[in-house]
mmCIF file of C-alpha atoms in Angstrom:
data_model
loop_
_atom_site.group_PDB
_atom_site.id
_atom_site.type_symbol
_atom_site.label_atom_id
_atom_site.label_comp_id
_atom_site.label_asym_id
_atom_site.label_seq_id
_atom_site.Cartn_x
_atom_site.Cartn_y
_atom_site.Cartn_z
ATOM 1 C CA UNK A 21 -102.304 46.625 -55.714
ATOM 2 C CA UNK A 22 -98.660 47.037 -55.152
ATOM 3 C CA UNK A 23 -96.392 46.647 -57.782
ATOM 4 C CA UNK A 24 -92.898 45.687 -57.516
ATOM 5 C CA UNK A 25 -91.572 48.583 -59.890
ATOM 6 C CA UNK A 26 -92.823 50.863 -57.330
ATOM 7 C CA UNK A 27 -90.879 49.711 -54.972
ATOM 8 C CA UNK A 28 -87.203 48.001 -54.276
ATOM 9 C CA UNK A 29 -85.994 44.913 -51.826
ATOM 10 C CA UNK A 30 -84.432 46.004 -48.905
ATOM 11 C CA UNK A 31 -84.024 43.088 -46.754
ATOM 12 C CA UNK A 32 -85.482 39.588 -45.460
ATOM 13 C CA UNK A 33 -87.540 38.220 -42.619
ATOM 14 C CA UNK A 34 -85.687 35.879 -40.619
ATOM 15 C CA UNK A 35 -86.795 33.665 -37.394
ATOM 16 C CA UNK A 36 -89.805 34.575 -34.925
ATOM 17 C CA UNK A 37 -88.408 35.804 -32.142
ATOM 18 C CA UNK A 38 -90.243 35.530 -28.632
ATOM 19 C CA UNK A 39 -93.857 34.366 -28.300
ATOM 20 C CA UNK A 40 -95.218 37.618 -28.452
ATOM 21 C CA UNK A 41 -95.030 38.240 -32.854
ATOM 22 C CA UNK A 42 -91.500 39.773 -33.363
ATOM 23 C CA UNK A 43 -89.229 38.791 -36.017
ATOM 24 C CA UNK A 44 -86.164 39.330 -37.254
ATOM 25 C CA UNK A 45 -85.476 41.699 -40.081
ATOM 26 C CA UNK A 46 -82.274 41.364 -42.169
ATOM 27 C CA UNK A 47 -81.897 44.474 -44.007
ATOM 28 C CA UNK A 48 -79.308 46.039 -46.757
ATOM 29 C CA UNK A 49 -80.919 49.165 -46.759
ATOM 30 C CA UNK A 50 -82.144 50.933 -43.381
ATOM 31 C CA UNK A 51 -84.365 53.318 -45.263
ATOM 32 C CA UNK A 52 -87.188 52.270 -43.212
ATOM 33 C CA UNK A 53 -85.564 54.254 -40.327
ATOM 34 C CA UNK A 54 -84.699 57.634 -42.390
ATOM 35 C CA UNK A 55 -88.020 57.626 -44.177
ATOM 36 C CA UNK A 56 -89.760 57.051 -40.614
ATOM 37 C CA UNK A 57 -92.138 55.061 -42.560
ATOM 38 C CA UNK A 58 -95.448 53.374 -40.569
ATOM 39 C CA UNK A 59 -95.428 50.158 -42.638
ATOM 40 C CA UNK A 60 -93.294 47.714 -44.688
ATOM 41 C CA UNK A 61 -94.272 45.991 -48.102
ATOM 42 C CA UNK A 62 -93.797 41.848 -47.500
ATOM 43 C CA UNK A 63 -93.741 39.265 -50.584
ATOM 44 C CA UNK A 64 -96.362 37.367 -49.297
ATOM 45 C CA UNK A 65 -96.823 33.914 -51.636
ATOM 46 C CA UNK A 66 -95.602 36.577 -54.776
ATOM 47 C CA UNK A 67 -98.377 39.426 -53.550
ATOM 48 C CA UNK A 68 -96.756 42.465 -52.378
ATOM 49 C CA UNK A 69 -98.524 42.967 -48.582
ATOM 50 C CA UNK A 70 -98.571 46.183 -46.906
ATOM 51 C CA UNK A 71 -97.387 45.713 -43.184
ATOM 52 C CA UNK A 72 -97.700 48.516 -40.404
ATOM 53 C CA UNK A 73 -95.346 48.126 -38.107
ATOM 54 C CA UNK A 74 -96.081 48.913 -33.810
ATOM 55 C CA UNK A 75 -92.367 48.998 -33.358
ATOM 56 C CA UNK A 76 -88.998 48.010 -34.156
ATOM 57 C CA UNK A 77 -85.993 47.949 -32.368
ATOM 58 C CA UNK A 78 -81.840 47.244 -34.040
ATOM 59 C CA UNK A 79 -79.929 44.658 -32.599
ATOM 60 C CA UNK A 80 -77.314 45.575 -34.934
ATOM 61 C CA UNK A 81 -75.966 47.491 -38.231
ATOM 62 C CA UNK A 82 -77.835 44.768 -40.272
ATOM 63 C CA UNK A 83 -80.585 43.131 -37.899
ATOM 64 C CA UNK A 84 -83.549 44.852 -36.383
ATOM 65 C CA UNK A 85 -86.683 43.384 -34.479
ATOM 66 C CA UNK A 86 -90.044 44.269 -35.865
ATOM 67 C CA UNK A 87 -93.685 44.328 -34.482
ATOM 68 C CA UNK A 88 -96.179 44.110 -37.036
ATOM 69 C CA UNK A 89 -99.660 44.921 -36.299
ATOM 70 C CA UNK A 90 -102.078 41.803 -35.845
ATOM 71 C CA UNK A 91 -98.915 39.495 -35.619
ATOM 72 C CA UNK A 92 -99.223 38.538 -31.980
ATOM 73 C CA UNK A 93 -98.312 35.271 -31.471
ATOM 74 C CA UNK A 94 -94.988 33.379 -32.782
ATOM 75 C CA UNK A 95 -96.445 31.217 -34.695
ATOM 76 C CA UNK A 96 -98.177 34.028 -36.879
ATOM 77 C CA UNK A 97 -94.712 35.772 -37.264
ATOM 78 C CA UNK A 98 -92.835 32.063 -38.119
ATOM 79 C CA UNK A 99 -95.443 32.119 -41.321
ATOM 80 C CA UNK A 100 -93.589 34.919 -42.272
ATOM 81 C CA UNK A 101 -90.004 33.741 -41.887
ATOM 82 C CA UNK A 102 -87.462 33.865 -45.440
ATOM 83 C CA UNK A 103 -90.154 37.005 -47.163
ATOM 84 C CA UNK A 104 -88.315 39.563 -49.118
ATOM 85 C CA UNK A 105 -89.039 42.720 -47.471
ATOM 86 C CA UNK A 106 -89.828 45.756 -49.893
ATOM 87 C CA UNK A 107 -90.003 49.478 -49.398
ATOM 88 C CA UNK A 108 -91.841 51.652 -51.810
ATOM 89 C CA UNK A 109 -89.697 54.072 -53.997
ATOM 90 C CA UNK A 110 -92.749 57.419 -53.299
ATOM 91 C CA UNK A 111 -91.428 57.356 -49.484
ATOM 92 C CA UNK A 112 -87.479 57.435 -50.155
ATOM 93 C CA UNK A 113 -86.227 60.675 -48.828
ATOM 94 C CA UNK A 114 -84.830 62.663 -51.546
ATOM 95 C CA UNK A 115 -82.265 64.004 -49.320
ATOM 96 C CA UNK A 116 -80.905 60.609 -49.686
ATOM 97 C CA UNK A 117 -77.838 60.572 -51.066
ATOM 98 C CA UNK A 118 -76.906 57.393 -51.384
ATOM 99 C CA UNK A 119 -79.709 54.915 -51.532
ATOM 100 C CA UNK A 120 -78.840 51.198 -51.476
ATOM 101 C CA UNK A 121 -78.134 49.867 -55.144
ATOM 102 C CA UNK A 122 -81.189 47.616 -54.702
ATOM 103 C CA UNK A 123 -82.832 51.342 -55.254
ATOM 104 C CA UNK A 124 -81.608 50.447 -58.827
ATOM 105 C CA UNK A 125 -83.652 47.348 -59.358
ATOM 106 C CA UNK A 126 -86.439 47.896 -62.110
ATOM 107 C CA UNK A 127 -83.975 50.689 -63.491
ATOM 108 C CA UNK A 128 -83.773 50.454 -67.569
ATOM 109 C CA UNK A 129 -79.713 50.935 -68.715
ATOM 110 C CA UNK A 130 -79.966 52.745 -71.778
ATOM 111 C CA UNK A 131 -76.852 53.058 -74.257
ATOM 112 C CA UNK A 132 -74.991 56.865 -74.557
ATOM 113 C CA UNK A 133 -74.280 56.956 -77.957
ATOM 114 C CA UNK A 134 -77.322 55.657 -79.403
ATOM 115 C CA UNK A 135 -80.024 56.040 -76.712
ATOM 116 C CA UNK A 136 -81.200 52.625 -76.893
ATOM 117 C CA UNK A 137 -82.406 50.721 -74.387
ATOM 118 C CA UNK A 138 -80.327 47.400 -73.486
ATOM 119 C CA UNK A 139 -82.526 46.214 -71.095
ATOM 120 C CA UNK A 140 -83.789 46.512 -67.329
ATOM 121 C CA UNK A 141 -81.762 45.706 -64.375
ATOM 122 C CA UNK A 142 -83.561 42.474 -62.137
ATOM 123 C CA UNK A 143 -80.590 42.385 -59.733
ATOM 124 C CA UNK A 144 -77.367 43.293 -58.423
ATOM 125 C CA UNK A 145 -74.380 40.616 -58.162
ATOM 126 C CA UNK A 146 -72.142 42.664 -55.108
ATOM 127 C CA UNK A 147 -70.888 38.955 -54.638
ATOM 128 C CA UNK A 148 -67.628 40.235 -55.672
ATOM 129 C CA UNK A 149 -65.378 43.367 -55.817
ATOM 130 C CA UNK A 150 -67.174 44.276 -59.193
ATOM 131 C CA UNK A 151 -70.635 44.911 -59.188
ATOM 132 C CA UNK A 152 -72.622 43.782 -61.759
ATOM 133 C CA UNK A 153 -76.249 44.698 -62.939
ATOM 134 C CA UNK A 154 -78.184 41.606 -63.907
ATOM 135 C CA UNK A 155 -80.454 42.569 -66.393
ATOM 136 C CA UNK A 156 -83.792 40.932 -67.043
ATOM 137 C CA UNK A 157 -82.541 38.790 -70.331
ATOM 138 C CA UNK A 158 -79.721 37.346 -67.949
ATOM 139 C CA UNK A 159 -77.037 39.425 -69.477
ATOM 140 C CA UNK A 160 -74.053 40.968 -67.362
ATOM 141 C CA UNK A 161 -73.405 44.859 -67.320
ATOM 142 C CA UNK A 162 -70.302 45.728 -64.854
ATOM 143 C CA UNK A 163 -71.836 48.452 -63.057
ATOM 144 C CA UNK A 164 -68.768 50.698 -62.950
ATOM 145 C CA UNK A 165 -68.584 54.319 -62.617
ATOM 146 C CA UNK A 166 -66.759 54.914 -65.412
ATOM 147 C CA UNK A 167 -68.918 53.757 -67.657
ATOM 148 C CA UNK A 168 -72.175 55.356 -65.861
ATOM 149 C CA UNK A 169 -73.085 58.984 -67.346
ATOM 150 C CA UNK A 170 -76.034 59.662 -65.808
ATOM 151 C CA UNK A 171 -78.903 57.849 -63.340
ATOM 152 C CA UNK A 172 -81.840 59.423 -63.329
ATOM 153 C CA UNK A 173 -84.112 58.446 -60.972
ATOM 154 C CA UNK A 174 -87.256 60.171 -61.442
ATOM 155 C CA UNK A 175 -87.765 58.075 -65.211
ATOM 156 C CA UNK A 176 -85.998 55.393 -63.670
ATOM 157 C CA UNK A 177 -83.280 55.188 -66.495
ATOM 158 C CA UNK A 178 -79.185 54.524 -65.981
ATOM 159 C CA UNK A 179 -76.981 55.761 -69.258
ATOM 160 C CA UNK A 180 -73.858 53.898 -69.872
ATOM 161 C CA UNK A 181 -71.073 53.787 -72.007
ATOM 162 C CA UNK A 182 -71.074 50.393 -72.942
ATOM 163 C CA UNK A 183 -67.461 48.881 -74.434
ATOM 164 C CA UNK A 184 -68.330 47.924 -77.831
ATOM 165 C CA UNK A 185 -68.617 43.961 -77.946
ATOM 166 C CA UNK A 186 -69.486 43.415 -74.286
ATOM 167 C CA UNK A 187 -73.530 42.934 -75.173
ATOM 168 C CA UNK A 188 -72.022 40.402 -77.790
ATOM 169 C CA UNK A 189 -70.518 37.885 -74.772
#
């Protein structure tokens, strides 16, 4: 079984496209294409589904077309359409640098000064010109790099120096 902390969102199905079982692929992370990676992990009805994919082909900087094995007809690939599309964390180059921040979903910010954990990241507001991490108990961290000392990635832990009173709001 797949679980979702071993892996992060990268995108969304969109429409069928064709008759023959494409569909569109909205993604905010092309890591698919750097790993070289044979499948994709699809939130099927809250399972996380392994999908190999035959091809795929980018219609632009954001969009790509994807062939999944045994989805051959349009109506198997519209039973798809709006599925979060996930990408497991083992296959993510190392080599790469800068990994999307939905990389950081699942991440647990921990305070500097007293090492305690505030609480784990569920999602990333980029709806403005500060990012925020969402964390899990709803709360609001700006996600600043002044404030981050040190992400590491391999325990899956962000340390932040956290303004004093800003866990209070």
């Amino acid at each position: 079984m797949i679980r979702k902390e071993d892996c992060y969102k990268i995108g969304r199905l969109g429409k069928a496209h064709g008759v023959k079982g494409e569909v569109s692929f909205l993604f905010t992370d092309d890591v698919f294409d750097r790993a070289d990676a044979d499948y994709l992990i699809i939130d099927v009805d809250g399972i996380l589904v392994p999908f190999f994919m035959e091809e795929y082909r980018f219609r632009s900087d954001s969009v790509a077309l994807v062939k999944f094995c045994d989805v051959d007809t349009q109506q198997r690939a519209s039973e798809l359409t709006n599925s979060d599309v996930w990408f497991p964390r083992s296959l993510t180059p190392e080599e790469d640098a800068a990994p999307s921040l939905s990389f950081l979903v699942g991440f647990d910010i921990v305070e500097a000064e007293s090492g305690a954990i505030v609480g784990r990241i569920a999602d990333i507001d980029d709806s403005t010109a500060n990012l925020l991490f969402c964390l899990d108990d709803g709360r609001l961290i700006p996600a600043n790099d002044d404030l981050i000392t040190d992400i590491d990635a391999e325990q899956k832990k962000i340390t932040m120096n956290i303004p004093e009173g800003l866990l209070d709001i």
